[in-house]
Tab-separated table of C-alpha atoms in Angstrom:
chain	number	residue	atom	x	y	z
A	75	UNK	CA	0.000	0.000	0.000
A	76	UNK	CA	1.363	3.426	-0.930
A	77	UNK	CA	0.185	6.151	1.439
A	78	UNK	CA	0.608	9.803	0.461
A	79	UNK	CA	2.459	11.483	3.322
A	80	UNK	CA	3.326	14.751	1.567
A	81	UNK	CA	1.046	16.746	3.889
A	82	UNK	CA	2.329	15.128	7.072
A	83	UNK	CA	3.340	17.507	9.844
A	84	UNK	CA	5.962	15.603	11.832
A	85	UNK	CA	6.527	16.101	15.555
A	86	UNK	CA	9.399	14.571	17.516
A	87	UNK	CA	8.454	12.576	20.587
A	88	UNK	CA	8.877	14.471	23.849
A	89	UNK	CA	10.659	11.368	25.192
A	90	UNK	CA	13.408	11.604	22.562
A	91	UNK	CA	15.413	14.206	24.468
A	92	UNK	CA	18.887	14.935	23.147
A	93	UNK	CA	19.845	11.376	22.280
A	94	UNK	CA	19.905	10.054	18.734
A	95	UNK	CA	17.050	7.583	19.209
A	96	UNK	CA	14.211	9.806	18.084
A	97	UNK	CA	10.752	8.958	16.846
A	98	UNK	CA	8.503	11.359	14.925
A	99	UNK	CA	4.732	11.066	14.601
A	100	UNK	CA	2.279	12.895	12.331
A	101	UNK	CA	-1.215	13.401	13.787
A	102	UNK	CA	-2.681	15.585	11.041
A	103	UNK	CA	-3.625	12.935	8.455
A	104	UNK	CA	-7.186	11.603	8.674
A	105	UNK	CA	-7.505	7.894	9.428
A	106	UNK	CA	-3.786	7.141	9.848
A	107	UNK	CA	-0.916	7.801	12.249
A	108	UNK	CA	2.463	7.573	10.510
A	109	UNK	CA	5.620	7.044	12.587
A	110	UNK	CA	9.231	7.400	11.416
A	111	UNK	CA	12.818	7.521	12.640
A	112	UNK	CA	13.888	11.176	12.786
A	113	UNK	CA	17.454	10.207	11.828
A	114	UNK	CA	16.149	8.807	8.527
A	115	UNK	CA	13.251	11.046	7.441
A	116	UNK	CA	13.373	9.689	3.889
A	117	UNK	CA	13.398	6.098	5.175
A	118	UNK	CA	10.511	3.742	5.887
A	119	UNK	CA	7.389	4.853	7.741
A	120	UNK	CA	5.141	2.681	9.892
A	121	UNK	CA	1.459	3.529	9.451
A	122	UNK	CA	-1.004	2.749	12.230
A	123	UNK	CA	-4.744	3.188	12.511
A	124	UNK	CA	-5.615	5.782	15.171
A	125	UNK	CA	-7.047	3.035	17.415
A	126	UNK	CA	-3.939	0.863	17.076
A	127	UNK	CA	-1.615	3.777	17.800
A	128	UNK	CA	-3.679	4.793	20.825
A	129	UNK	CA	-3.534	1.218	22.162
A	130	UNK	CA	0.242	1.145	21.589
A	131	UNK	CA	0.786	4.432	23.468
A	132	UNK	CA	-1.478	3.251	26.299
A	133	UNK	CA	0.505	-0.005	26.613
A	134	UNK	CA	3.805	1.906	26.709
A	135	UNK	CA	2.499	4.229	29.421
A	136	UNK	CA	1.270	1.266	31.470
A	137	UNK	CA	4.681	-0.400	31.149
A	138	UNK	CA	6.522	2.768	32.200
A	139	UNK	CA	4.261	3.285	35.221
A	140	UNK	CA	4.729	-0.285	36.470
A	141	UNK	CA	8.538	-0.104	36.225
């Protein structure tokens, strides 16, 4: 599947800090949430449904809180 991401507005994760392991997410495209590595902006992009991305973020937060 080829998804047009030309209108994506990318935002770096607030958890990225100053290290080189940065993730960027675009929340402005209807029906999808694309995620990419900020070190390789022309590289591959993972595309999630909004529900799947929300579940992923929730699971990460739960894991961080129980650590």
